[in-house]
Coordinates of C-alpha atoms and ligand atoms in Angstrom, one line a residue:
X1 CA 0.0 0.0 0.0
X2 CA 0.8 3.4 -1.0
X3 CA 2.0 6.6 2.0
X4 CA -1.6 7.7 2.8
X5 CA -1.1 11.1 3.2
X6 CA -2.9 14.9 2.6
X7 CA -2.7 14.5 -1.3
X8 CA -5.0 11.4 -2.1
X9 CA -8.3 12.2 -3.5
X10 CA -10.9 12.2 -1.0
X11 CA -12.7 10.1 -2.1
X12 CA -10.0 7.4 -2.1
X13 CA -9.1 8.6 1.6
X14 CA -13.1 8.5 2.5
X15 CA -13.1 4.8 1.1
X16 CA -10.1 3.6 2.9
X17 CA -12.0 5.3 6.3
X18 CA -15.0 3.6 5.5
X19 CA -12.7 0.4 5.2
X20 CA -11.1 0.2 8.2
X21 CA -11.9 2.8 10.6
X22 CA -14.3 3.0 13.2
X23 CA -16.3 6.0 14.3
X24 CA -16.9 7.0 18.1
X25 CA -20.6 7.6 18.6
X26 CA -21.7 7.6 14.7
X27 CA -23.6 5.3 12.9
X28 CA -21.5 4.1 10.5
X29 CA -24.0 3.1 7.9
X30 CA -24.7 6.3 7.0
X31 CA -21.0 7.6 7.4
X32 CA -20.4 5.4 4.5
X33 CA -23.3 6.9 2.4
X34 CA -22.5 10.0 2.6
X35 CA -18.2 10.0 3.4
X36 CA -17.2 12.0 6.2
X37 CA -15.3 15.6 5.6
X38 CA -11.4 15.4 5.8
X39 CA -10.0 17.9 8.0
X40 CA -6.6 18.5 6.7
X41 CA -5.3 21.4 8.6
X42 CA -6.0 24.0 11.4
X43 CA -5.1 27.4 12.6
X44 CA -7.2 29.8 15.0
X45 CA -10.9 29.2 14.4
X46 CA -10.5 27.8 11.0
X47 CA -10.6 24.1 10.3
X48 CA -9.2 23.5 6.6
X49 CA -10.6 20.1 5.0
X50 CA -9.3 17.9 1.9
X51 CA -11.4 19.6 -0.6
X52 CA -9.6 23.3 0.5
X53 CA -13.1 24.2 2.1
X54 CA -12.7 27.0 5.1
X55 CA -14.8 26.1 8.0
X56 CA -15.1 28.1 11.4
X57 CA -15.1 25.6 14.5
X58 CA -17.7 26.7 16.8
X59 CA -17.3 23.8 18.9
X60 CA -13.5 23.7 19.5
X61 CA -12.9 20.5 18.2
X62 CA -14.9 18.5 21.2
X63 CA -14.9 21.6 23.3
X64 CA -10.9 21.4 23.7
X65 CA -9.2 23.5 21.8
X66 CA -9.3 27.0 24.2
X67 CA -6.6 28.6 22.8
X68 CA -7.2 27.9 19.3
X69 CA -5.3 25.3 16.9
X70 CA -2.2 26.4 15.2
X71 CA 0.0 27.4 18.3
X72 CA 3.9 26.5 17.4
X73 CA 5.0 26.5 21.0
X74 CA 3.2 23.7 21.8
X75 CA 4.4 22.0 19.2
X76 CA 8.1 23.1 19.8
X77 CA 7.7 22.2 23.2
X78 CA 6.3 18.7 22.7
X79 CA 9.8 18.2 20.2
X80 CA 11.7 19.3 23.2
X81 CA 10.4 16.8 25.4
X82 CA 10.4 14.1 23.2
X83 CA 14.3 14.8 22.5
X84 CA 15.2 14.8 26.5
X85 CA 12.4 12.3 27.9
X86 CA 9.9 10.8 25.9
X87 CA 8.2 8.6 28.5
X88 CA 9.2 7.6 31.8
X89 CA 6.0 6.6 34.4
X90 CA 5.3 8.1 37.8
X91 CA 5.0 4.6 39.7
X92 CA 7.4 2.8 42.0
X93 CA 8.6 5.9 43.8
X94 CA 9.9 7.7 40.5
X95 CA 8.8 11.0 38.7
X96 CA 10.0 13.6 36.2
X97 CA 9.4 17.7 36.4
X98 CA 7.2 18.0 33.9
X99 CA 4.3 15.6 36.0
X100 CA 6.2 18.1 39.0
X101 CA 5.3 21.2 37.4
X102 CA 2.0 20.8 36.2
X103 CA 0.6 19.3 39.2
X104 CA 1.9 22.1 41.0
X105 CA 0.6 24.9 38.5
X106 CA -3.1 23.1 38.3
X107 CA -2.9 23.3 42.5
X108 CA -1.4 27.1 42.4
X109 CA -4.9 27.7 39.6
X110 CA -7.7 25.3 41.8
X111 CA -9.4 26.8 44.1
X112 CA -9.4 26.2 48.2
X113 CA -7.6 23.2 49.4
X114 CA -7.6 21.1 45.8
X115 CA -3.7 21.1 46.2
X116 CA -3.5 17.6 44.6
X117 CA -3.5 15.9 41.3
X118 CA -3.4 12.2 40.1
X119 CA -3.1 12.2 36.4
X120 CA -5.3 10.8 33.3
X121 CA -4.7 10.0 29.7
X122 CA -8.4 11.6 29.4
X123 CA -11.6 12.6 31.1
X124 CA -13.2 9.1 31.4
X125 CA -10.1 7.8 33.2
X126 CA -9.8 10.5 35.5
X127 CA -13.8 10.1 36.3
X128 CA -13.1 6.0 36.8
X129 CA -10.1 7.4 39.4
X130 CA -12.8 9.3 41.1
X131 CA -15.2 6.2 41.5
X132 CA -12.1 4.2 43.1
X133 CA -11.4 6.9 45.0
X134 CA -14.3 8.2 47.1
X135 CA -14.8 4.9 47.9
X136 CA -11.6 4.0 48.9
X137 CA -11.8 7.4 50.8
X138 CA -14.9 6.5 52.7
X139 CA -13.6 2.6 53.3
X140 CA -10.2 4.1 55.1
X141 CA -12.6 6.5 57.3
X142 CA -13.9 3.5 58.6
X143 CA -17.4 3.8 56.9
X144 CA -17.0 1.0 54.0
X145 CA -20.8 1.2 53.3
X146 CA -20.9 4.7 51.9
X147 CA -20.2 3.4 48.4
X148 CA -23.0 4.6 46.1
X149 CA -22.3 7.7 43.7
X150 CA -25.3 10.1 42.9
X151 CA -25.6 11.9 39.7
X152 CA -27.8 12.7 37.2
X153 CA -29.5 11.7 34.1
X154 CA -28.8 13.2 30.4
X155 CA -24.9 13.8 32.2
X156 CA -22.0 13.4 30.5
X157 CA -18.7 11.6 32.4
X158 CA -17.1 9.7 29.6
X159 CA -17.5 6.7 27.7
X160 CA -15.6 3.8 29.6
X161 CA -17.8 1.6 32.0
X162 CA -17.3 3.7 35.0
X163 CA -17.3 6.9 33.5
X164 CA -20.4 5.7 30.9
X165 CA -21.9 4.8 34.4
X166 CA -21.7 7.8 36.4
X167 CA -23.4 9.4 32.9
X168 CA -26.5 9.8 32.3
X169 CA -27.0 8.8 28.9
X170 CA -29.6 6.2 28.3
X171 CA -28.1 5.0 25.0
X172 CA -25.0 4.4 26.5
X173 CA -26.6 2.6 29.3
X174 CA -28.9 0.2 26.9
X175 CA -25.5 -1.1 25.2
X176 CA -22.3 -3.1 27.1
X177 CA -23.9 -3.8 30.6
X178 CA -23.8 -0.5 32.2
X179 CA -24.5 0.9 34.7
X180 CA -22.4 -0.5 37.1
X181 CA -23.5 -1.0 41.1
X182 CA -24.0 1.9 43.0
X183 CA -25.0 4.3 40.9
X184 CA -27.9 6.5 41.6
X185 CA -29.2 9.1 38.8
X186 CA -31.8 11.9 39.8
X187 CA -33.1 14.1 37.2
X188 CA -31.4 17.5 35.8
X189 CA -32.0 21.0 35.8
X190 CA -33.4 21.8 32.4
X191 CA -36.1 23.9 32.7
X192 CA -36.6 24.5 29.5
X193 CA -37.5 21.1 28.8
X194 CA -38.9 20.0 32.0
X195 CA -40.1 23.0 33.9
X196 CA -43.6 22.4 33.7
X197 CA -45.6 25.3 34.8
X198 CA -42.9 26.0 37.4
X199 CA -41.1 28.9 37.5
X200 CA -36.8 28.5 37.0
X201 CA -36.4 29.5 40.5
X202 CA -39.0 26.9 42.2
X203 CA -37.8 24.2 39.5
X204 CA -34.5 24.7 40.5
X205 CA -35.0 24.4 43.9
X206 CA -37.1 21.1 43.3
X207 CA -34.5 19.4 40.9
X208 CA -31.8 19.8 43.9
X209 CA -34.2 18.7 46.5
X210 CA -33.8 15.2 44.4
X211 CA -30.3 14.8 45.7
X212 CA -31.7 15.3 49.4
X213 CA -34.8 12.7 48.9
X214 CA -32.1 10.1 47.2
X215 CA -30.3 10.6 50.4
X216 CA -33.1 9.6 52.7
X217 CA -34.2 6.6 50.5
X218 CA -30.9 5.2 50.2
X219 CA -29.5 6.2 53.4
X220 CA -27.0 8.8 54.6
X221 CA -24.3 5.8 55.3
X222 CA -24.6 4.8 51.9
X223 CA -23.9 7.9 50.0
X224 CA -20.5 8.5 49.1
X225 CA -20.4 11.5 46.6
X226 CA -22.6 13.4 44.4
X227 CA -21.0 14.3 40.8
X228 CA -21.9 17.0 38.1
X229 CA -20.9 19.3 35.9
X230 CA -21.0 22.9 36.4
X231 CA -23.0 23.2 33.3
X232 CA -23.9 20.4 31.5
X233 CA -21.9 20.4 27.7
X234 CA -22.9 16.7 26.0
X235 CA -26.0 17.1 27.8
X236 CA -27.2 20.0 25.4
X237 CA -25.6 22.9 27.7
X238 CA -27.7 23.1 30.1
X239 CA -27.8 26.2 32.4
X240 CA -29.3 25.4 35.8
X241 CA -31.6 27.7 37.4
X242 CA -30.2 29.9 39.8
X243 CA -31.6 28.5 42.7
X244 CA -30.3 25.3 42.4
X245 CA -26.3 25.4 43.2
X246 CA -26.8 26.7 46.8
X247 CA -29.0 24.1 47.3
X248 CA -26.9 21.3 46.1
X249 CA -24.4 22.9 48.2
X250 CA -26.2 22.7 51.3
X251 CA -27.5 19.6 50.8
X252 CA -23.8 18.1 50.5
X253 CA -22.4 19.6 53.4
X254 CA -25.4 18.7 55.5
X255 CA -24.7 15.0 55.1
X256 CA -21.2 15.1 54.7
X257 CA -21.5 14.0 50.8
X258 CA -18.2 14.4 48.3
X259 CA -18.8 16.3 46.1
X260 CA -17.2 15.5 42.6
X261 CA -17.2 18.0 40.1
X262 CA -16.9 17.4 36.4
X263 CA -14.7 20.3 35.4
X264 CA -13.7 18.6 31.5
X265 CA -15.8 21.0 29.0
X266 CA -16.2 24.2 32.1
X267 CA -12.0 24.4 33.2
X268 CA -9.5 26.2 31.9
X269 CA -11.7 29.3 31.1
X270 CA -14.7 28.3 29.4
X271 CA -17.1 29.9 31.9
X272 CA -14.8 32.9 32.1
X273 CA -13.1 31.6 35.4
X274 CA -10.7 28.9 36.0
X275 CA -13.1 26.7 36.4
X276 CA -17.0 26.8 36.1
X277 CA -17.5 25.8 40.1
X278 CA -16.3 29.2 40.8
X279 CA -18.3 30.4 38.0
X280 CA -21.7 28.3 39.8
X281 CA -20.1 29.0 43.3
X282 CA -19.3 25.4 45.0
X283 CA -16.9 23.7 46.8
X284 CA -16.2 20.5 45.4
X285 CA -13.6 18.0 46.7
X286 CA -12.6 16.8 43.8
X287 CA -12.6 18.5 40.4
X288 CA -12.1 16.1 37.1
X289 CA -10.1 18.1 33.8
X290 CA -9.2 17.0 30.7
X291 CA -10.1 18.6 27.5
X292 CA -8.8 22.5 27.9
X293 CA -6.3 21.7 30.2
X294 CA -4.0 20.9 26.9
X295 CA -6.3 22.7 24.7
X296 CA -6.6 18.9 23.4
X297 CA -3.3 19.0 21.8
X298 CA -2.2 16.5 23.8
X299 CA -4.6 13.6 25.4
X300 CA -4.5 14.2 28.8
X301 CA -6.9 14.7 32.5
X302 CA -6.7 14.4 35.7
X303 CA -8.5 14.6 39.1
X304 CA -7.9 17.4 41.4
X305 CA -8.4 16.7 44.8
X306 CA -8.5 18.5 48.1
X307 CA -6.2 18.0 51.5
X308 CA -8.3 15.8 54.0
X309 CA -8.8 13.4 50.8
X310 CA -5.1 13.0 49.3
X311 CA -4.0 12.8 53.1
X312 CA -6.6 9.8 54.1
X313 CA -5.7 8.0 50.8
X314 CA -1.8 8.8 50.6
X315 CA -1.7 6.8 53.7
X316 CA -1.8 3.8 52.3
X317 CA -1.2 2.6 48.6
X318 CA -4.0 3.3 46.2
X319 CA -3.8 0.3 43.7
X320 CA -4.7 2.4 41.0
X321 CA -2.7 4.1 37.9
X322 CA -2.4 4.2 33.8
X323 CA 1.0 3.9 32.1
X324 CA 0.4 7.3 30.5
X325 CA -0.4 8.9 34.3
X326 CA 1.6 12.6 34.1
X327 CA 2.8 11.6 30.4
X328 CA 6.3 13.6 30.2
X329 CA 5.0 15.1 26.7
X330 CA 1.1 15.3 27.5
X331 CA 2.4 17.5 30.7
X332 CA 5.1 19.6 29.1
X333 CA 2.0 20.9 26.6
X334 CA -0.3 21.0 29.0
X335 CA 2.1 23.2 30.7
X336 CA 2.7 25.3 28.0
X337 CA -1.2 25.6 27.3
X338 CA -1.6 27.2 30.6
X339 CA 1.2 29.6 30.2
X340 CA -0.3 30.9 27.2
X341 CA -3.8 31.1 29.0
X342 CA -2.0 33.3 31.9
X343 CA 0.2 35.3 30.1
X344 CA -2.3 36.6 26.8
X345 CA -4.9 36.8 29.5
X346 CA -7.4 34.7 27.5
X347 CA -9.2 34.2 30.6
X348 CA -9.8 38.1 30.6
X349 CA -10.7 38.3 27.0
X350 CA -13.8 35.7 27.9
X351 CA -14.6 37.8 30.7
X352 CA -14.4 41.4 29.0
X353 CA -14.3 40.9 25.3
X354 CA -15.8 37.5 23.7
X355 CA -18.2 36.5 26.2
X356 CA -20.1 39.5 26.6
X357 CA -20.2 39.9 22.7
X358 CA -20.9 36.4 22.1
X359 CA -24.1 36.7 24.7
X360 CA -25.5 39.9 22.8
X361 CA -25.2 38.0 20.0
X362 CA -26.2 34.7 20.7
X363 CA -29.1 35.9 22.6
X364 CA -30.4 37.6 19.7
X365 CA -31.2 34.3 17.7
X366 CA -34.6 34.2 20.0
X367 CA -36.2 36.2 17.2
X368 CA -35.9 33.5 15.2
X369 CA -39.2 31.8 14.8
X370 CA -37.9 28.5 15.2
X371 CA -35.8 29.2 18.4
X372 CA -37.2 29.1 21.9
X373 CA -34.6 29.4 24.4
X374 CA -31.1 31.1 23.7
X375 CA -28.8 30.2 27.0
X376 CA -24.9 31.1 27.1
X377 CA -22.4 31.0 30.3
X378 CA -18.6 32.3 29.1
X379 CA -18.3 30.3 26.0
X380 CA -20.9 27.5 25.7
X381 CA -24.2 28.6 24.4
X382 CA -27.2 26.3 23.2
X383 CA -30.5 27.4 21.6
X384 CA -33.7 24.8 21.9
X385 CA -35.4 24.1 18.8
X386 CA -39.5 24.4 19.0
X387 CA -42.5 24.8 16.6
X388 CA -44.5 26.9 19.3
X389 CA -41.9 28.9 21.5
X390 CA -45.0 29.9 24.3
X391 CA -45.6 26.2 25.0
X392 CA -41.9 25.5 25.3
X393 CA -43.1 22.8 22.9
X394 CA -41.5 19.4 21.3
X395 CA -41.4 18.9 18.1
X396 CA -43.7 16.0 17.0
X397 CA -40.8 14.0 14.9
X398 CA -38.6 12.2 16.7
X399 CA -36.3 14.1 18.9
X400 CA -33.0 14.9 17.0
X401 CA -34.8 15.4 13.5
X402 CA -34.9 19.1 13.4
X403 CA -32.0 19.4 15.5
X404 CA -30.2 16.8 13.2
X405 CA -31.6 19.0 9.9
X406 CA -29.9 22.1 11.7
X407 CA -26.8 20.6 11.9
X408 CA -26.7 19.8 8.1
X409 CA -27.3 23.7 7.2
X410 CA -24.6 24.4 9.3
X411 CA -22.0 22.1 8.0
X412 CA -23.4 23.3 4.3
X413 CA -22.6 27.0 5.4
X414 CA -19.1 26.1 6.6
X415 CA -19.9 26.2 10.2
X416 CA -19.7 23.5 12.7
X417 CA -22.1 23.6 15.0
X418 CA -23.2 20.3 16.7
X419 CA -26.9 19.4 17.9
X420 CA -28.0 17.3 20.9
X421 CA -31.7 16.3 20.3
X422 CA -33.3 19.0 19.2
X423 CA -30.8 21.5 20.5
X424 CA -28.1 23.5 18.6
X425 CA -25.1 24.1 21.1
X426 CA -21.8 26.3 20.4
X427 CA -18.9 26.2 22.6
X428 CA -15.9 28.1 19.9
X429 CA -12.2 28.6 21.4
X430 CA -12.0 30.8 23.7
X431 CA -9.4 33.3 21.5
X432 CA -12.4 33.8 18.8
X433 CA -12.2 37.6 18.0
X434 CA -15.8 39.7 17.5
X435 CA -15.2 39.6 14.0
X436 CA -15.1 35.5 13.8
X437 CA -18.2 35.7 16.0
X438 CA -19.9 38.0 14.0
X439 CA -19.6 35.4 11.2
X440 CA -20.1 32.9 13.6
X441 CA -23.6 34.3 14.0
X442 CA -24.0 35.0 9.9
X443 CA -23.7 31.7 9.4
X444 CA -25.2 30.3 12.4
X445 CA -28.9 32.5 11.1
X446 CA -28.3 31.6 7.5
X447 CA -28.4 27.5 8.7
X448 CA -31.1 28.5 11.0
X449 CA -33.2 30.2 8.0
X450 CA -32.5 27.1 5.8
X451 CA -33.3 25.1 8.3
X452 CA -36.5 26.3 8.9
X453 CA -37.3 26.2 5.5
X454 CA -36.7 22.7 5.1
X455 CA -39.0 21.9 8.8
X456 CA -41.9 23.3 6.8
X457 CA -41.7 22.4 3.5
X458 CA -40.9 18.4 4.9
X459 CA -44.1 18.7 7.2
X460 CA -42.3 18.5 10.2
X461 CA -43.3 21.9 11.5
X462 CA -46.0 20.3 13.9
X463 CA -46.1 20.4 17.9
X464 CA -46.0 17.1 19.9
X465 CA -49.4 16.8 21.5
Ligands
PLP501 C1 -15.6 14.9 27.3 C2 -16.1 14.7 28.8 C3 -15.6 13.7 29.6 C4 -14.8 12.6 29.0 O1 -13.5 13.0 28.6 P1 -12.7 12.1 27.5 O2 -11.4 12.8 27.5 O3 -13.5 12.1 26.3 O4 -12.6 10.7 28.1 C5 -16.0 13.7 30.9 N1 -16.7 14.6 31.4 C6 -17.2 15.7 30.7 C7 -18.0 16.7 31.3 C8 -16.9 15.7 29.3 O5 -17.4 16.7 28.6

């Protein structure tokens, strides 16, 4: 076989795909059909593919890329590191000062007393560490029984079978045996969807009270940790009311419940802090990262965890650990990531410059006629799709339709933009200037318009009853 490289046709390189690679989370089917698009190259917002199309990335890759793609230090420091040490693992009493420095920069960055890190090749390993260790926590405290894990449905943690577990997807859980024991889901915060005739602050007040009646049923001795993210990304970005952190909060301390937060789409600046439990206002015992925390150049996550935990576990051994924990190369751009993030302030461009715009903006698409609710934190917004926006109604086709007819007029008009159900989301890196989100938006109405077009003239603009 010939070098596979940039310069086949695509075709040829979308028949050899449809040969011999498999897809995460696509149906591969209609892959085939229709050949996926060949991303070539990338720089900024732009995304280049094989057939010299230019394409603005509103979701930064899988909401990684903060800093935008294209940065030459991280790729001259990943050389570096490779030169002096490729690989060399963090067991059996042995480290290396890349692991040393970015565990000590993610601890100078985390809030309160998370002055710890054991390291991940990704965000699904980092959530499995957090299942072995909140239990292992609880069964050195002397209180073995506190073993089950609370969190909610239509969450996402990650796709191996603890992660996939903790999650809340129900397709995920109707395929491979999951979930696992111990696992408890309540239901989330969308009010949009699930409100009822309840206003956001009672609704958010009753989705939290949830955690507190799953306590009493199962048992205060049996709870070991409640886990969620900030804001929901996979989920379809959901916002919770503003009601409802406090009270999650509350409910934790009162019966002494870890709580986990899932910090891999919200850290590193997406919220326009750190990390988004500042942005929500908890204090969580353990934060998971991945994702921005190498801007996704490299694979790599980790769990963050405070003092009284690290202390209880670090003394004994925790039989737990991946080869690639505090990768020499994954940590040196990680690193590096970070530096960038503190020293161009991107952190304060979110805050000051791109978030405010992009809210304006984004917020605007509500005078669509197809678009009921318009919700943005920082940098991850999501609009819900509806044929009647009083009624906060469903559309009557199967959920994902419209949303999944969206998405194509999107990719047509050289935008990505990715839909969950019948929900358009956006989460762009977080160095997009107001001119790239004033095209953002162009593009994003266009696919709208086209959209909506297509919902009526298919007879699919009808209300479920
Ligand atoms: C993506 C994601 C994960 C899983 O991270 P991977 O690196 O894909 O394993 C976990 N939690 C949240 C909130 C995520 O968005």
């Amino acid at each position: 076989m010939g070098a596979i490289t940039n310069h086949l046709p695509t075709a040829e390189l979308q028949a050899l795909d449809s040969a011999h690679h498999m897809h995460p989370f696509t149906a591969g089917d209609e892959l085939a059909r229709k050949g996926p698009r060949v991303i070539t190259r990338a720089k900024g917002v732009w995304l280049n593919d094989s057939e010299g199309t230019r394409i603005l990335d509103a979701m930064a890759g899988l909401w990684c890329v903060n800093i935008g793609y294209g940065r030459d230090e991280l790729a001259e420091v990943a050389a570096r590191q490779m030169r002096d040490l490729p690989y060399y693992n963090t067991f059996f009493q042995t480290t290396h000062v890349p692991a040393i420095a970015l565990a000590s920069k993610i601890a100078e960055l985390a809030p309160g007393d998370l002055n710890h890190v054991f390291f991940a090749g990704s965000g699904s390993e980092a959530n499995d560490t957090n299942i072995r260790l909140v239990r292992t926590y609880w069964q050195m405290k002397g209180k073995p029984g506190k073993s089950v894990i609370i969190s909610r449905k239509n969450a996402y943690h990650g796709s191996s079978v603890g992660s996939g577990s903790l999650g809340g997807m129900s397709g995920m859980h109707a395929q491979g045996g999951m979930p696992i024991p111990d696992i408890h889901h309540i239901n989330q915060p969308d009010w949009w969807s699930e409100g009822g005739d309840m206003t956001p602050e009672e609704f958010g007040l009753a989705r939290a009270a949830e955690l507190e009646e799953a306590i009493l049923e199962l048992g205060e001795d049996r709870i070991a940790a409640f886990i969620a993210e900030p804001v929901q990304g996979a989920g379809g970005v959901i916002v919770a009311p503003d009601t409802y952190w406090p009270e999650v909060q509350r409910i934790c301390d009162k019966y002494e419940i870890l709580l986990i937060a899932d910090e891999v789409i919200c850290g590193f600046g997406r919220t326009g802090n750190w990390f988004g439990s500042q942005t929500v206002g908890i204090r969580p015992h353990i934060m998971t990262i991945a994702k921005g925390l190498s801007s996704g150049y490299q694979p790599i996550g980790g769990s963050v965890i405070c003092d009284e935990i690290a202390e209880t576990i670090g003394g004994g051994e925790f039989n737990h650990g991946y080869t690639y924990s505090g990768h020499p190369v994954a940590s040196a751009v990680a690193l590096e990531n970070i530096r960038i993030l503190e020293e161009e302030n991107v952190i304060g461009h979110v805050r000051d410059v791109a978030a405010p715009y992009l809210k304006e903006k984004w917020e605007s698409l509500i005078d669509h006629p197809m678009v009921g609710e318009a919700r943005i934190v920082g940098m991850m917004g999501s609009i819900a799709l509806t044929p009647d926006k009083d009624k906060r109604a469903k559309f009557a086709s199967e959920p994902g339709t419209v949303g999944y007819i969206c998405r194509e007029r999107c990719f047509s008009n050289e935008l990505i933009m990715r839909h969950v159900g019948d929900r358009m989301i956006i989460s762009p890196p977080l160095v997009i200037s107001r001119d790239e989100i004033d095209i953002l938006i162009t593009r994003a109405c266009t696919a709208l318009d086209e959209a909506y077009a297509k919902v009526r003239e298919d007879g699919l603009w009808k209300a479920a009853p």
